[in-house]
Amino acid sequence: MRVLLDTNIIIYREANKPPRQEIGILFRWLDQLHHQKCIHPKTIEEIRRHKDQSVVSAFEAKITNYHQLKTLALESTSISTIRAKYDRNNNDSIDTDILNEVFCQRVDFLITEDRKIHKKASELGILERVFTIDAFLEKVTAENPELSDYKVLSVKKEFFGNLNLRDTFFDSFRRDYKEFDDWFNRKSDEIAYICTSETDKIVAFLYVKIEERDECYSDIVPAFNPAKRLKIGTLKVISNGY
């Protein structure tokens, strides 16, 4: 299989401190499955213009690890239509150039975190061949269970008060619930269940609440019979590929 890697995937891989821990898992899977890691000439040009010289240097040292597309497909009418509809700058144009190779069957898959590329792929009818990192990991894990190295993340009980409320993991809660910090602090002596990554970052959080028989469920239809219940109060999981 020939897998085309978008510019953002290469930058994640070659960064001194990869912003996505799943990037290493992704490349391990590509190697295990003997997929050819392809790179578009426009991606090479983009990376060489990157403002972080450490990324550029790391890429230049490892460029032979990637298969550079030696020829490019002619642009189809469908691609030209997408270009006219969506492309407003040079980056948009490069994204469409990359997508053209998928549309014209020059490569089997494209992996990208760019949501606009996914939108273009949907309109072109090739979304099933364009993946985010997480979606690709889900695909290969499901299709190749015998190759899966199931690393079980240990679940730890911890007091709310011992957790770092300023961890970026909790930012999505703050966006959705403006009183989140106050709520969190009121729970300081209560227990939460967490999983952490190898770098000690929170990747999963669970808070459960015991509700007694007299709990009011008047807003739920059909009505619950009185009973003691265990309720999931808060749950978030961001880790994948384990």
Tab-separated table of N, CA and C in Angstrom, residues 32-182:
chain	number	residue	atom	x	y	z
A	32	GLN	N	5.114	-1.781	10.331
A	32	GLN	CA	4.685	-3.163	10.541
A	32	GLN	C	3.954	-3.723	9.330
A	33	LEU	N	3.142	-2.879	8.711
A	33	LEU	CA	2.333	-3.311	7.569
A	33	LEU	C	3.079	-3.162	6.246
A	34	HIS	N	4.316	-2.674	6.331
A	34	HIS	CA	5.163	-2.485	5.139
A	34	HIS	C	4.507	-1.553	4.116
A	35	HIS	N	3.794	-0.558	4.626
A	35	HIS	CA	3.214	0.446	3.747
A	35	HIS	C	4.300	1.438	3.336
A	36	GLN	N	4.236	1.875	2.113
A	36	GLN	CA	5.205	2.851	1.625
A	36	GLN	C	4.784	4.253	2.061
A	37	LYS	N	5.662	4.933	2.781
A	37	LYS	CA	5.359	6.280	3.298
A	37	LYS	C	5.721	7.292	2.209
A	38	CYS	N	4.701	7.809	1.545
A	38	CYS	CA	4.915	8.689	0.398
A	38	CYS	C	4.826	10.160	0.811
A	39	ILE	N	5.547	10.986	0.073
A	39	ILE	CA	5.549	12.422	0.346
A	39	ILE	C	5.495	13.171	-0.990
A	40	HIS	N	4.664	14.197	-1.028
A	40	HIS	CA	4.457	14.995	-2.243
A	40	HIS	C	5.573	16.030	-2.372
A	41	PRO	N	6.035	16.316	-3.584
A	41	PRO	CA	7.081	17.342	-3.767
A	41	PRO	C	6.713	18.700	-3.149
A	42	LYS	N	5.427	19.046	-3.193
A	42	LYS	CA	5.008	20.330	-2.611
A	42	LYS	C	5.162	20.316	-1.080
A	43	THR	N	5.008	19.135	-0.481
A	43	THR	CA	5.222	19.011	0.962
A	43	THR	C	6.679	19.276	1.307
A	44	ILE	N	7.584	18.760	0.493
A	44	ILE	CA	9.016	18.998	0.720
A	44	ILE	C	9.310	20.495	0.667
A	45	GLU	N	8.740	21.171	-0.326
A	45	GLU	CA	8.940	22.622	-0.441
A	45	GLU	C	8.387	23.347	0.789
A	46	GLU	N	7.200	22.920	1.236
A	46	GLU	CA	6.580	23.552	2.411
A	46	GLU	C	7.444	23.401	3.651
A	47	ILE	N	7.935	22.210	3.883
A	47	ILE	CA	8.724	21.959	5.092
A	47	ILE	C	10.033	22.730	5.056
A	48	ARG	N	10.625	22.840	3.896
A	48	ARG	CA	11.883	23.587	3.793
A	48	ARG	C	11.695	25.077	4.047
A	49	ARG	N	10.455	25.542	3.989
A	49	ARG	CA	10.149	26.942	4.319
A	49	ARG	C	9.671	27.107	5.758
A	50	HIS	N	9.645	26.009	6.524
A	50	HIS	CA	9.112	26.045	7.888
A	50	HIS	C	9.944	26.973	8.764
A	51	LYS	N	9.275	27.703	9.650
A	51	LYS	CA	9.956	28.693	10.488
A	51	LYS	C	10.848	28.064	11.545
A	52	ASP	N	10.562	26.825	11.934
A	52	ASP	CA	11.375	26.141	12.945
A	52	ASP	C	12.498	25.385	12.237
A	53	GLN	N	13.697	25.909	12.326
A	53	GLN	CA	14.820	25.308	11.619
A	53	GLN	C	15.168	23.920	12.142
A	54	SER	N	14.825	23.634	13.399
A	54	SER	CA	15.107	22.298	13.929
A	54	SER	C	14.256	21.244	13.209
A	55	VAL	N	13.022	21.630	12.846
A	55	VAL	CA	12.157	20.732	12.083
A	55	VAL	C	12.729	20.501	10.694
A	56	VAL	N	13.201	21.584	10.069
A	56	VAL	CA	13.783	21.494	8.731
A	56	VAL	C	15.020	20.597	8.756
A	57	SER	N	15.875	20.799	9.740
A	57	SER	CA	17.108	20.014	9.844
A	57	SER	C	16.804	18.536	10.063
A	58	ALA	N	15.838	18.267	10.957
A	58	ALA	CA	15.466	16.876	11.232
A	58	ALA	C	14.897	16.217	9.983
A	59	PHE	N	14.097	16.978	9.232
A	59	PHE	CA	13.503	16.441	8.012
A	59	PHE	C	14.577	16.149	6.963
A	60	GLU	N	15.493	17.066	6.765
A	60	GLU	CA	16.546	16.874	5.763
A	60	GLU	C	17.385	15.636	6.084
A	61	ALA	N	17.589	15.391	7.382
A	61	ALA	CA	18.396	14.238	7.787
A	61	ALA	C	17.675	12.915	7.543
A	62	LYS	N	16.327	12.986	7.494
A	62	LYS	CA	15.549	11.745	7.392
A	62	LYS	C	14.728	11.669	6.103
A	63	ILE	N	15.001	12.547	5.164
A	63	ILE	CA	14.167	12.605	3.965
A	63	ILE	C	14.173	11.285	3.192
A	64	THR	N	15.277	10.538	3.314
A	64	THR	CA	15.347	9.253	2.602
A	64	THR	C	14.423	8.201	3.215
A	65	ASN	N	13.863	8.492	4.390
A	65	ASN	CA	12.905	7.558	5.000
A	65	ASN	C	11.553	7.594	4.301
A	66	TYR	N	11.370	8.606	3.449
A	66	TYR	CA	10.098	8.771	2.745
A	66	TYR	C	10.293	8.541	1.250
A	67	HIS	N	9.237	8.031	0.618
A	67	HIS	CA	9.270	7.877	-0.835
A	67	HIS	C	8.711	9.144	-1.469
A	68	GLN	N	9.552	9.852	-2.186
A	68	GLN	CA	9.123	11.083	-2.850
A	68	GLN	C	8.432	10.730	-4.171
A	69	LEU	N	7.213	11.233	-4.349
A	69	LEU	CA	6.504	10.983	-5.603
A	69	LEU	C	7.320	11.577	-6.760
A	70	LYS	N	7.643	10.743	-7.722
A	70	LYS	CA	8.514	11.185	-8.816
A	70	LYS	C	7.739	11.796	-9.974
A	71	THR	N	6.483	11.403	-10.106
A	71	THR	CA	5.619	11.995	-11.134
A	71	THR	C	4.285	12.351	-10.480
A	72	LEU	N	3.589	13.303	-11.057
A	72	LEU	CA	2.322	13.762	-10.499
A	72	LEU	C	1.199	13.585	-11.510
A	73	ALA	N	0.024	13.272	-11.013
A	73	ALA	CA	-1.133	13.052	-11.877
A	73	ALA	C	-1.612	14.367	-12.482
A	74	LEU	N	-2.161	14.273	-13.690
A	74	LEU	CA	-2.776	15.450	-14.298
A	74	LEU	C	-4.027	15.812	-13.505
A	75	GLU	N	-4.303	17.102	-13.444
A	75	GLU	CA	-5.464	17.546	-12.671
A	75	GLU	C	-6.759	17.263	-13.419
A	76	SER	N	-7.686	16.617	-12.714
A	76	SER	CA	-8.974	16.290	-13.324
A	76	SER	C	-9.921	17.484	-13.219
A	77	THR	N	-11.022	17.402	-13.952
A	77	THR	CA	-12.036	18.449	-13.897
A	77	THR	C	-12.625	18.570	-12.491
A	78	SER	N	-12.824	17.434	-11.849
A	78	SER	CA	-13.386	17.439	-10.488
A	78	SER	C	-12.473	18.173	-9.522
A	79	ILE	N	-11.175	17.957	-9.640
A	79	ILE	CA	-10.206	18.624	-8.772
A	79	ILE	C	-10.194	20.128	-9.068
A	80	SER	N	-10.271	20.495	-10.336
A	80	SER	CA	-10.296	21.915	-10.710
A	80	SER	C	-11.519	22.605	-10.115
A	81	THR	N	-12.637	21.908	-10.077
A	81	THR	CA	-13.856	22.460	-9.494
A	81	THR	C	-13.682	22.697	-8.000
A	82	ILE	N	-13.085	21.731	-7.315
A	82	ILE	CA	-12.819	21.857	-5.877
A	82	ILE	C	-11.851	23.007	-5.621
A	83	ARG	N	-10.846	23.117	-6.468
A	83	ARG	CA	-9.849	24.190	-6.313
A	83	ARG	C	-10.508	25.565	-6.423
A	84	ALA	N	-11.380	25.710	-7.403
A	84	ALA	CA	-12.056	26.998	-7.601
A	84	ALA	C	-12.989	27.324	-6.430
A	85	LYS	N	-13.557	26.302	-5.834
A	85	LYS	CA	-14.523	26.505	-4.754
A	85	LYS	C	-13.856	26.825	-3.415
A	86	TYR	N	-12.715	26.172	-3.129
A	86	TYR	CA	-12.152	26.253	-1.789
A	86	TYR	C	-10.815	26.983	-1.654
A	87	ASP	N	-10.000	26.980	-2.700
A	87	ASP	CA	-8.629	27.459	-2.529
A	87	ASP	C	-8.551	28.983	-2.552
A	88	ARG	N	-8.015	29.523	-1.467
A	88	ARG	CA	-7.889	30.971	-1.335
A	88	ARG	C	-6.440	31.425	-1.171
A	89	ASN	N	-5.526	30.500	-0.955
A	89	ASN	CA	-4.122	30.853	-0.790
A	89	ASN	C	-3.247	29.682	-1.225
A	90	ASN	N	-1.936	29.863	-1.093
A	90	ASN	CA	-0.994	28.848	-1.567
A	90	ASN	C	-1.126	27.547	-0.787
A	91	ASN	N	-1.374	27.643	0.526
A	91	ASN	CA	-1.525	26.427	1.332
A	91	ASN	C	-2.728	25.606	0.882
A	92	ASP	N	-3.835	26.299	0.597
A	92	ASP	CA	-5.029	25.600	0.094
A	92	ASP	C	-4.724	24.893	-1.219
A	93	SER	N	-3.971	25.562	-2.076
A	93	SER	CA	-3.642	25.002	-3.379
A	93	SER	C	-2.776	23.749	-3.246
A	94	ILE	N	-1.817	23.800	-2.327
A	94	ILE	CA	-0.958	22.633	-2.088
A	94	ILE	C	-1.783	21.457	-1.573
A	95	ASP	N	-2.726	21.751	-0.684
A	95	ASP	CA	-3.597	20.692	-0.158
A	95	ASP	C	-4.365	20.006	-1.281
A	96	THR	N	-4.831	20.801	-2.238
A	96	THR	CA	-5.573	20.231	-3.365
A	96	THR	C	-4.649	19.419	-4.263
A	97	ASP	N	-3.411	19.883	-4.433
A	97	ASP	CA	-2.424	19.117	-5.203
A	97	ASP	C	-2.224	17.733	-4.576
A	98	ILE	N	-2.109	17.705	-3.266
A	98	ILE	CA	-1.912	16.441	-2.546
A	98	ILE	C	-3.135	15.535	-2.725
A	99	LEU	N	-4.312	16.121	-2.601
A	99	LEU	CA	-5.557	15.347	-2.724
A	99	LEU	C	-5.723	14.782	-4.137
A	100	ASN	N	-5.207	15.473	-5.115
A	100	ASN	CA	-5.309	15.018	-6.508
A	100	ASN	C	-4.673	13.645	-6.700
A	101	GLU	N	-3.588	13.379	-5.978
A	101	GLU	CA	-2.906	12.090	-6.113
A	101	GLU	C	-3.767	10.946	-5.585
A	102	VAL	N	-4.573	11.238	-4.575
A	102	VAL	CA	-5.501	10.229	-4.046
A	102	VAL	C	-6.642	10.020	-5.039
A	103	PHE	N	-7.207	11.126	-5.505
A	103	PHE	CA	-8.345	11.074	-6.427
A	103	PHE	C	-7.992	10.321	-7.711
A	104	CYS	N	-6.769	10.487	-8.163
A	104	CYS	CA	-6.333	9.851	-9.417
A	104	CYS	C	-5.716	8.468	-9.209
A	105	GLN	N	-5.865	7.922	-8.008
A	105	GLN	CA	-5.440	6.553	-7.695
A	105	GLN	C	-3.918	6.359	-7.744
A	106	ARG	N	-3.166	7.434	-7.615
A	106	ARG	CA	-1.706	7.287	-7.580
A	106	ARG	C	-1.241	6.722	-6.231
A	107	VAL	N	-2.028	6.964	-5.178
A	107	VAL	CA	-1.735	6.415	-3.856
A	107	VAL	C	-3.030	5.800	-3.309
A	108	ASP	N	-2.871	4.927	-2.321
A	108	ASP	CA	-4.048	4.246	-1.775
A	108	ASP	C	-4.774	5.082	-0.729
A	109	PHE	N	-3.994	5.704	0.184
A	109	PHE	CA	-4.581	6.468	1.271
A	109	PHE	C	-3.837	7.778	1.472
A	110	LEU	N	-4.516	8.701	2.142
A	110	LEU	CA	-3.899	9.945	2.595
A	110	LEU	C	-4.182	10.081	4.084
A	111	ILE	N	-3.154	10.446	4.856
A	111	ILE	CA	-3.343	10.715	6.278
A	111	ILE	C	-3.084	12.191	6.515
A	112	THR	N	-4.076	12.875	7.076
A	112	THR	CA	-3.971	14.312	7.312
A	112	THR	C	-4.871	14.714	8.476
A	113	GLU	N	-4.457	15.725	9.199
A	113	GLU	CA	-5.283	16.281	10.275
A	113	GLU	C	-6.020	17.537	9.796
A	114	ASP	N	-5.873	17.882	8.520
A	114	ASP	CA	-6.476	19.088	7.972
A	114	ASP	C	-7.955	18.851	7.653
A	115	ARG	N	-8.826	19.511	8.403
A	115	ARG	CA	-10.264	19.299	8.251
A	115	ARG	C	-10.772	19.761	6.883
A	116	LYS	N	-10.126	20.776	6.324
A	116	LYS	CA	-10.562	21.267	5.013
A	116	LYS	C	-10.288	20.221	3.929
A	117	ILE	N	-9.181	19.501	4.065
A	117	ILE	CA	-8.895	18.435	3.110
A	117	ILE	C	-9.954	17.341	3.208
A	118	HIS	N	-10.365	17.028	4.420
A	118	HIS	CA	-11.403	16.014	4.602
A	118	HIS	C	-12.721	16.468	3.967
A	119	LYS	N	-13.010	17.755	4.068
A	119	LYS	CA	-14.231	18.280	3.458
A	119	LYS	C	-14.160	18.173	1.934
A	120	LYS	N	-13.002	18.514	1.374
A	120	LYS	CA	-12.816	18.383	-0.071
A	120	LYS	C	-12.952	16.923	-0.496
A	121	ALA	N	-12.341	16.020	0.289
A	121	ALA	CA	-12.395	14.592	-0.040
A	121	ALA	C	-13.832	14.084	-0.035
A	122	SER	N	-14.627	14.587	0.910
A	122	SER	CA	-16.034	14.184	0.977
A	122	SER	C	-16.771	14.575	-0.302
A	123	GLU	N	-16.535	15.780	-0.771
A	123	GLU	CA	-17.214	16.243	-1.991
A	123	GLU	C	-16.739	15.469	-3.220
A	124	LEU	N	-15.499	14.991	-3.162
A	124	LEU	CA	-14.944	14.230	-4.297
A	124	LEU	C	-15.330	12.754	-4.234
A	125	GLY	N	-15.961	12.331	-3.130
A	125	GLY	CA	-16.368	10.937	-2.994
A	125	GLY	C	-15.249	9.996	-2.626
A	126	ILE	N	-14.180	10.503	-2.021
A	126	ILE	CA	-13.040	9.646	-1.669
A	126	ILE	C	-12.722	9.727	-0.169
A	127	LEU	N	-13.710	10.117	0.633
A	127	LEU	CA	-13.462	10.291	2.060
A	127	LEU	C	-13.023	8.994	2.734
A	128	GLU	N	-13.459	7.841	2.184
A	128	GLU	CA	-13.096	6.560	2.798
A	128	GLU	C	-11.607	6.241	2.623
A	129	ARG	N	-10.900	7.056	1.854
A	129	ARG	CA	-9.457	6.834	1.649
A	129	ARG	C	-8.617	7.951	2.264
A	130	VAL	N	-9.261	8.854	2.976
A	130	VAL	CA	-8.564	9.968	3.630
A	130	VAL	C	-8.823	9.860	5.136
A	131	PHE	N	-7.746	9.771	5.902
A	131	PHE	CA	-7.859	9.466	7.331
A	131	PHE	C	-7.166	10.506	8.199
A	132	THR	N	-7.718	10.700	9.400
A	132	THR	CA	-6.964	11.368	10.450
A	132	THR	C	-6.054	10.310	11.078
A	133	ILE	N	-5.146	10.743	11.956
A	133	ILE	CA	-4.287	9.778	12.642
A	133	ILE	C	-5.134	8.772	13.412
A	134	ASP	N	-6.082	9.278	14.208
A	134	ASP	CA	-6.901	8.394	15.037
A	134	ASP	C	-7.710	7.416	14.186
A	135	ALA	N	-8.290	7.906	13.102
A	135	ALA	CA	-9.120	7.045	12.255
A	135	ALA	C	-8.277	5.949	11.599
A	136	PHE	N	-7.063	6.285	11.194
A	136	PHE	CA	-6.199	5.279	10.572
A	136	PHE	C	-5.786	4.223	11.600
A	137	LEU	N	-5.475	4.659	12.823
A	137	LEU	CA	-5.112	3.710	13.877
A	137	LEU	C	-6.270	2.768	14.192
A	138	GLU	N	-7.483	3.296	14.209
A	138	GLU	CA	-8.653	2.459	14.450
A	138	GLU	C	-8.808	1.424	13.330
A	139	LYS	N	-8.578	1.859	12.105
A	139	LYS	CA	-8.713	0.967	10.946
A	139	LYS	C	-7.707	-0.182	11.007
A	140	VAL	N	-6.438	0.136	11.177
A	140	VAL	CA	-5.417	-0.912	11.127
A	140	VAL	C	-5.468	-1.820	12.356
A	141	THR	N	-5.877	-1.267	13.502
A	141	THR	CA	-6.008	-2.098	14.702
A	141	THR	C	-7.132	-3.109	14.530
A	142	ALA	N	-8.257	-2.657	13.957
A	142	ALA	CA	-9.392	-3.548	13.744
A	142	ALA	C	-9.080	-4.612	12.691
A	143	GLU	N	-8.333	-4.233	11.657
A	143	GLU	CA	-8.041	-5.155	10.556
A	143	GLU	C	-6.886	-6.104	10.852
A	144	ASN	N	-6.048	-5.749	11.838
A	144	ASN	CA	-4.855	-6.558	12.124
A	144	ASN	C	-4.694	-6.798	13.627
A	145	PRO	N	-5.691	-7.438	14.247
A	145	PRO	CA	-5.621	-7.618	15.709
A	145	PRO	C	-4.409	-8.423	16.151
A	146	GLU	N	-3.919	-9.306	15.264
A	146	GLU	CA	-2.774	-10.131	15.645
A	146	GLU	C	-1.480	-9.321	15.752
A	147	LEU	N	-1.469	-8.123	15.177
A	147	LEU	CA	-0.283	-7.268	15.243
A	147	LEU	C	-0.393	-6.204	16.325
A	148	SER	N	-1.537	-6.155	16.977
A	148	SER	CA	-1.768	-5.111	17.970
A	148	SER	C	-0.965	-5.389	19.234
A	149	ASP	N	-0.217	-4.388	19.639
A	149	ASP	CA	0.512	-4.456	20.899
A	149	ASP	C	-0.342	-3.745	21.934
A	150	TYR	N	-1.231	-4.481	22.571
A	150	TYR	CA	-2.184	-3.853	23.468
A	150	TYR	C	-1.521	-3.450	24.768
A	151	LYS	N	-1.182	-2.186	24.848
A	151	LYS	CA	-0.617	-1.639	26.071
A	151	LYS	C	-1.769	-1.125	26.924
A	152	VAL	N	-1.970	-1.758	28.065
A	152	VAL	CA	-3.103	-1.385	28.916
A	152	VAL	C	-2.718	-0.224	29.811
A	153	LEU	N	-3.453	0.850	29.685
A	153	LEU	CA	-3.210	2.001	30.545
A	153	LEU	C	-3.798	1.729	31.925
A	154	SER	N	-3.013	1.894	32.952
A	154	SER	CA	-3.513	1.646	34.300
A	154	SER	C	-4.415	2.799	34.734
A	155	VAL	N	-5.521	2.430	35.383
A	155	VAL	CA	-6.447	3.410	35.923
A	155	VAL	C	-6.079	3.674	37.369
A	156	LYS	N	-5.952	4.948	37.701
A	156	LYS	CA	-5.555	5.325	39.059
A	156	LYS	C	-6.651	6.152	39.723
A	157	LYS	N	-6.864	5.880	41.019
A	157	LYS	CA	-7.772	6.704	41.813
A	157	LYS	C	-6.974	7.884	42.357
A	158	GLU	N	-7.544	9.069	42.245
A	158	GLU	CA	-6.839	10.256	42.735
A	158	GLU	C	-7.847	11.294	43.221
A	159	PHE	N	-7.487	12.005	44.280
A	159	PHE	CA	-8.328	13.098	44.741
A	159	PHE	C	-8.322	14.224	43.702
A	160	PHE	N	-9.467	14.844	43.489
A	160	PHE	CA	-9.560	16.013	42.614
A	160	PHE	C	-8.475	17.029	42.989
A	161	GLY	N	-8.330	17.237	44.319
A	161	GLY	CA	-7.404	18.267	44.791
A	161	GLY	C	-5.960	18.025	44.447
A	162	ASN	N	-5.607	16.794	44.068
A	162	ASN	CA	-4.222	16.492	43.684
A	162	ASN	C	-3.992	16.591	42.183
A	163	LEU	N	-5.047	16.864	41.428
A	163	LEU	CA	-4.925	16.970	39.973
A	163	LEU	C	-4.639	18.415	39.573
A	164	ASN	N	-3.916	18.562	38.471
A	164	ASN	CA	-3.573	19.891	37.963
A	164	ASN	C	-4.736	20.451	37.144
A	165	LEU	N	-5.497	21.327	37.742
A	165	LEU	CA	-6.664	21.902	37.077
A	165	LEU	C	-6.288	22.681	35.827
A	166	ARG	N	-5.043	23.182	35.761
A	166	ARG	CA	-4.625	23.978	34.601
A	166	ARG	C	-4.128	23.107	33.442
A	167	ASP	N	-4.133	21.793	33.621
A	167	ASP	CA	-3.756	20.885	32.530
A	167	ASP	C	-4.658	21.169	31.333
A	168	THR	N	-4.078	21.227	30.143
A	168	THR	CA	-4.859	21.528	28.934
A	168	THR	C	-5.938	20.482	28.666
A	169	PHE	N	-5.807	19.315	29.279
A	169	PHE	CA	-6.836	18.275	29.150
A	169	PHE	C	-8.209	18.814	29.540
A	170	PHE	N	-8.237	19.714	30.524
A	170	PHE	CA	-9.507	20.209	31.041
A	170	PHE	C	-10.038	21.433	30.282
A	171	ASP	N	-9.311	21.889	29.257
A	171	ASP	CA	-9.735	23.100	28.536
A	171	ASP	C	-11.109	22.935	27.883
A	172	SER	N	-11.376	21.743	27.342
A	172	SER	CA	-12.667	21.539	26.664
A	172	SER	C	-13.824	21.628	27.658
A	173	PHE	N	-13.597	21.180	28.905
A	173	PHE	CA	-14.627	21.313	29.930
A	173	PHE	C	-14.902	22.790	30.213
A	174	ARG	N	-13.816	23.565	30.287
A	174	ARG	CA	-13.982	24.997	30.573
A	174	ARG	C	-14.746	25.703	29.461
A	175	ARG	N	-14.505	25.288	28.237
A	175	ARG	CA	-15.215	25.915	27.111
A	175	ARG	C	-16.710	25.606	27.165
A	176	ASP	N	-17.037	24.381	27.568
A	176	ASP	CA	-18.437	23.955	27.572
A	176	ASP	C	-19.191	24.357	28.831
A	177	TYR	N	-18.462	24.588	29.925
A	177	TYR	CA	-19.103	24.835	31.216
A	177	TYR	C	-18.293	25.900	31.952
A	178	LYS	N	-18.758	27.127	31.928
A	178	LYS	CA	-17.956	28.250	32.432
A	178	LYS	C	-17.694	28.166	33.931
A	179	GLU	N	-18.540	27.417	34.662
A	179	GLU	CA	-18.320	27.259	36.104
A	179	GLU	C	-17.495	26.022	36.427
A	180	PHE	N	-16.843	25.447	35.418
A	180	PHE	CA	-16.138	24.179	35.623
A	180	PHE	C	-15.088	24.275	36.724
A	181	ASP	N	-14.267	25.320	36.726
A	181	ASP	CA	-13.199	25.436	37.720
A	181	ASP	C	-13.763	25.458	39.141
A	182	ASP	N	-14.858	26.199	39.334
A	182	ASP	CA	-15.488	26.250	40.654
A	182	ASP	C	-16.005	24.874	41.060
